[in-house]
PDB file of C-alpha atoms in Angstrom:
ATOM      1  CA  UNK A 139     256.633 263.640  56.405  1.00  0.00           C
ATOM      2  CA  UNK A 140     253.259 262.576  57.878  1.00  0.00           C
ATOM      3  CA  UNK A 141     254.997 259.416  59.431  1.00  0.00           C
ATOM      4  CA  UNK A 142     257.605 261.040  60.901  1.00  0.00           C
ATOM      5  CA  UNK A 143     255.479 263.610  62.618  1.00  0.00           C
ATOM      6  CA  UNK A 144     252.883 260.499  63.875  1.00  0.00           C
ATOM      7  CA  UNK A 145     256.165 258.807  65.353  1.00  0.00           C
ATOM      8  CA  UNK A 146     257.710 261.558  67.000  1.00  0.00           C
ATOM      9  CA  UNK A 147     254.331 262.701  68.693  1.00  0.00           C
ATOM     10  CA  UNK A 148     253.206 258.987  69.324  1.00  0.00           C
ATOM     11  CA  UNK A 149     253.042 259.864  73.483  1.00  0.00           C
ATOM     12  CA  UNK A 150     251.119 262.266  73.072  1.00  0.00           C
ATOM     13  CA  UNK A 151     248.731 260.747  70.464  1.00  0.00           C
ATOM     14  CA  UNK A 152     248.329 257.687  72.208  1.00  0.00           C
ATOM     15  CA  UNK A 153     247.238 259.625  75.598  1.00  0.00           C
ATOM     16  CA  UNK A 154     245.142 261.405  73.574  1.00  0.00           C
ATOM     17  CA  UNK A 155     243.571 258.581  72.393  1.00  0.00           C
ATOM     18  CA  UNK A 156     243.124 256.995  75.474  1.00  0.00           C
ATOM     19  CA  UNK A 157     241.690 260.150  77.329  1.00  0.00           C
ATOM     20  CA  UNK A 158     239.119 259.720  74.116  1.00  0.00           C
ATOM     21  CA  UNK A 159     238.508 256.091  75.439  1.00  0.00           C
ATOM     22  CA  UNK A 160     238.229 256.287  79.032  1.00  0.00           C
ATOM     23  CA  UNK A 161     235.970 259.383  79.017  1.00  0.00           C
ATOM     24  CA  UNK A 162     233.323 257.297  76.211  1.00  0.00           C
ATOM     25  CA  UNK A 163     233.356 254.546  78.983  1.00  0.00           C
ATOM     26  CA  UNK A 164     232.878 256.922  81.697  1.00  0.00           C
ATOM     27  CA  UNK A 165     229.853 258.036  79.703  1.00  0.00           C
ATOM     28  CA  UNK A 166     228.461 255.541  77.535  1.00  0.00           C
ATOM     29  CA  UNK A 167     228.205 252.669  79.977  1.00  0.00           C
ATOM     30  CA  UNK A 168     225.277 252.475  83.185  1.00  0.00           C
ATOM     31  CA  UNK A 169     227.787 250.336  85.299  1.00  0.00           C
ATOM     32  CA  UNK A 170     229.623 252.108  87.866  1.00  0.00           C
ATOM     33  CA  UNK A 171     232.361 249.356  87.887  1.00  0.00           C
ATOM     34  CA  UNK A 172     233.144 250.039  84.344  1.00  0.00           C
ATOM     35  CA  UNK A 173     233.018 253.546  84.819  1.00  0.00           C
ATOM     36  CA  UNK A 174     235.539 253.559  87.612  1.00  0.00           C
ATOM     37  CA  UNK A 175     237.491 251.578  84.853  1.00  0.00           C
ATOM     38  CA  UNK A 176     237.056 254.462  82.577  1.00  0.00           C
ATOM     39  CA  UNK A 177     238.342 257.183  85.222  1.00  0.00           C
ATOM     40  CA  UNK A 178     241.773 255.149  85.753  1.00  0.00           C
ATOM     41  CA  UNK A 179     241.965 254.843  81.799  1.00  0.00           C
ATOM     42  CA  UNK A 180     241.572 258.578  81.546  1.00  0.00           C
ATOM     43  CA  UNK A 181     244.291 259.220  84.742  1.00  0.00           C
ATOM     44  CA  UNK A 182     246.634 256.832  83.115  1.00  0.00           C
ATOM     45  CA  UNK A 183     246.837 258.779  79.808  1.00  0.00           C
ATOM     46  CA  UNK A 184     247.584 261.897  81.926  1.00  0.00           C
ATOM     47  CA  UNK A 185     250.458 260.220  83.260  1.00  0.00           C
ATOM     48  CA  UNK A 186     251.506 259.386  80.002  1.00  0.00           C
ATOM     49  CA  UNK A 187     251.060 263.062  78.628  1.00  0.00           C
ATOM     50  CA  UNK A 188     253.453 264.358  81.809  1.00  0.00           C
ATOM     51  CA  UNK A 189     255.703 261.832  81.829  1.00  0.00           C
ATOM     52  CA  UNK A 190     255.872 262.805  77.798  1.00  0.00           C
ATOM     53  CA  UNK A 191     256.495 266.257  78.052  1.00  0.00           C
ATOM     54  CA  UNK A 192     259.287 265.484  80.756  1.00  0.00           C
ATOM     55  CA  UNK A 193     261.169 263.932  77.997  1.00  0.00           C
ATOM     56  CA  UNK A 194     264.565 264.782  76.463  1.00  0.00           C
ATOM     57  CA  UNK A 195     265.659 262.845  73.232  1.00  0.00           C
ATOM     58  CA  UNK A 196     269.045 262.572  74.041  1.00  0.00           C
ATOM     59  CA  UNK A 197     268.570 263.729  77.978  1.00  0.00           C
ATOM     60  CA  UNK A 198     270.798 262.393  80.932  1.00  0.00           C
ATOM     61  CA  UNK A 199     269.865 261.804  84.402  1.00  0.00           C
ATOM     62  CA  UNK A 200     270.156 265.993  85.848  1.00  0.00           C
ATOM     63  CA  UNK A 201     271.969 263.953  89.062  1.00  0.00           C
ATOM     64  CA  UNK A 202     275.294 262.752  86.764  1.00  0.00           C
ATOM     65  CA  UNK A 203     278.014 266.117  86.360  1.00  0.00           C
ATOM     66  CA  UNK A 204     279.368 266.650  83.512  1.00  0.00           C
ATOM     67  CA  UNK A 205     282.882 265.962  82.614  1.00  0.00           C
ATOM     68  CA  UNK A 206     284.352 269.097  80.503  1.00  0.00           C
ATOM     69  CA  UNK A 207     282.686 272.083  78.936  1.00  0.00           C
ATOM     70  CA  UNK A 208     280.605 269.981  76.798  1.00  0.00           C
ATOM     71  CA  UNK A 209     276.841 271.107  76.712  1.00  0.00           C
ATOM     72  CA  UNK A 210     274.158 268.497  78.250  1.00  0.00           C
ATOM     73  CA  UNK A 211     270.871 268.507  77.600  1.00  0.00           C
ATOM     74  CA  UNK A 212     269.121 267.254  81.034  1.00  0.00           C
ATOM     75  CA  UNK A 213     265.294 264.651  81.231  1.00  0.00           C
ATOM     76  CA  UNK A 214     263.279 267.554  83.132  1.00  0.00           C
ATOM     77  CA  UNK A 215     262.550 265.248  87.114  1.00  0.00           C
ATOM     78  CA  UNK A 216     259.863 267.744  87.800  1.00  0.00           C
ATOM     79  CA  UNK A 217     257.202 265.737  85.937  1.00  0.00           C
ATOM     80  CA  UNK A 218     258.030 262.375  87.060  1.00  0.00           C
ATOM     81  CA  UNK A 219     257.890 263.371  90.578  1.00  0.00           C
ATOM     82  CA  UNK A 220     254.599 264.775  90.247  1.00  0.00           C
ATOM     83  CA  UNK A 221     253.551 261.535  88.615  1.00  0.00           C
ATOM     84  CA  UNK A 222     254.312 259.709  91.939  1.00  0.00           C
ATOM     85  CA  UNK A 223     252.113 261.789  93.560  1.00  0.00           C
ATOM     86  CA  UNK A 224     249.112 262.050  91.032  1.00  0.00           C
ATOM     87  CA  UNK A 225     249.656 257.790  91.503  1.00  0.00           C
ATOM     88  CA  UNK A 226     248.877 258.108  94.752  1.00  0.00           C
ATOM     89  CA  UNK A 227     245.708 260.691  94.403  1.00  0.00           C
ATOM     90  CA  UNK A 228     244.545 258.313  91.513  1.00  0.00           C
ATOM     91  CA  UNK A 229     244.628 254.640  93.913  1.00  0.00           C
ATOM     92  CA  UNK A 230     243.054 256.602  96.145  1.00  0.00           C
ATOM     93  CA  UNK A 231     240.426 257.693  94.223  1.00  0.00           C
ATOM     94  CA  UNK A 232     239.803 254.211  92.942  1.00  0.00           C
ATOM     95  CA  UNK A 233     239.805 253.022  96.323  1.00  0.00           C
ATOM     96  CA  UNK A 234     237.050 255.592  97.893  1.00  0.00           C
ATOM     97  CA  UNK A 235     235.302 255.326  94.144  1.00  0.00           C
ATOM     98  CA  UNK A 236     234.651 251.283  94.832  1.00  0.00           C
ATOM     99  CA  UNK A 237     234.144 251.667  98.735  1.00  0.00           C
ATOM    100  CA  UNK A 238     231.144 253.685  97.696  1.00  0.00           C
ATOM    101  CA  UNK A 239     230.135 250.841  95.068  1.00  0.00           C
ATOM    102  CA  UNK A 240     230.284 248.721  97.424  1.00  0.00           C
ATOM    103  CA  UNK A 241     227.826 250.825  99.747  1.00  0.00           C
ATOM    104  CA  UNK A 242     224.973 251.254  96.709  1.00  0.00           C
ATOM    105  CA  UNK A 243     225.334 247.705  95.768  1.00  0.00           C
ATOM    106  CA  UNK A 244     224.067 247.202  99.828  1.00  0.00           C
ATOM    107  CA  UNK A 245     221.486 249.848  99.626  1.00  0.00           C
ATOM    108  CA  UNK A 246     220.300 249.216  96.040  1.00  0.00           C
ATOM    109  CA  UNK A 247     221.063 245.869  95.190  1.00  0.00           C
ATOM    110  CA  UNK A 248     222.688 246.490  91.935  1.00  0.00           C
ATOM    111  CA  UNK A 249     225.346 248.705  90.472  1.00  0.00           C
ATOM    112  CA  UNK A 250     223.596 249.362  87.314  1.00  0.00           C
ATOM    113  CA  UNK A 251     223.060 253.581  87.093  1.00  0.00           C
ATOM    114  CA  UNK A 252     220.033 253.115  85.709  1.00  0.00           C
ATOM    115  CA  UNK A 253     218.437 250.628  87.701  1.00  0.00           C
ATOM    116  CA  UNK A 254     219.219 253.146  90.377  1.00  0.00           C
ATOM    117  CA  UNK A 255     217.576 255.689  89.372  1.00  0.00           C
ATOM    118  CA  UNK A 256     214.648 253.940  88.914  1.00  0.00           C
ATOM    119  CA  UNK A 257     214.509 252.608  92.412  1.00  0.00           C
ATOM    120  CA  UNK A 258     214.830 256.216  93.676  1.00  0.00           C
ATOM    121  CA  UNK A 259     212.244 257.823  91.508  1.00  0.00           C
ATOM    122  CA  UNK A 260     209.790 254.803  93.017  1.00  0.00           C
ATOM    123  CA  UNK A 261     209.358 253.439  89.108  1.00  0.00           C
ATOM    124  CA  UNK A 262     210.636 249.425  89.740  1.00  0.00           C
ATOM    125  CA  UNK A 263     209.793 247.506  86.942  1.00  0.00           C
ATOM    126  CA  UNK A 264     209.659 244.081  88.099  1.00  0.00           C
TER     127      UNK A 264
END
């Protein structure tokens, strides 16, 4: 019984999961590289959970007709296209997110957090 419940809910486990894992590197590690890493890890399982829940076991394609008076059960599109789109929003993101890396690493010199901070509180430790 246990099994069959992990295997039939394994989508949505596994996002779960890695939501878990990109949001500990997102706040465990002082790099901002890595924690750009973290936020696509944590986007990635929300595509997973919506692309998931658009799911049909059994589901056809809602653009093929069906031949006779036989009930069809249909995938639902809506999540899928707004996957496309949350794509898009999430390259973007990674793309202004590492611009701006690449901006502190000029000013700063590193793109260690806390190194950061202690160049703008005047405490360097050299």
């Amino acid at each position: 019984m246990q099994i069959q419940f992990f295997l039939q809910n394994i989508n949505y486990i596994g996002s779960s999961c890695l939501f878990v894992i990109g949001l500990y590197t997102v706040l465990t590690h002082p790099n901002l590289i890595k924690k750009i890493i973290g936020i696509n890890i944590m986007e990635t399982s929300v595509f997973l959970f919506f692309v998931s829940i658009g799911f049909v076991q059994g589901g056809s394609a809602p653009i093929i007709k069906a031949s006779g008076n036989e009930a069809i059960h249909y995938v639902n599109p809506l999540p899928s296209a707004l996957i496309l789109t949350g794509i898009v929003v999430a390259v973007s993101i990674t793309v202004y997110g590492l611009s701006m890396i690449i901006k502190i690493y000029d000013a700063y010199g590193t793109i260690e957090l806390d190194e950061i901070m202690q160049i703008r509180s005047g405490k360097v430790n050299d």
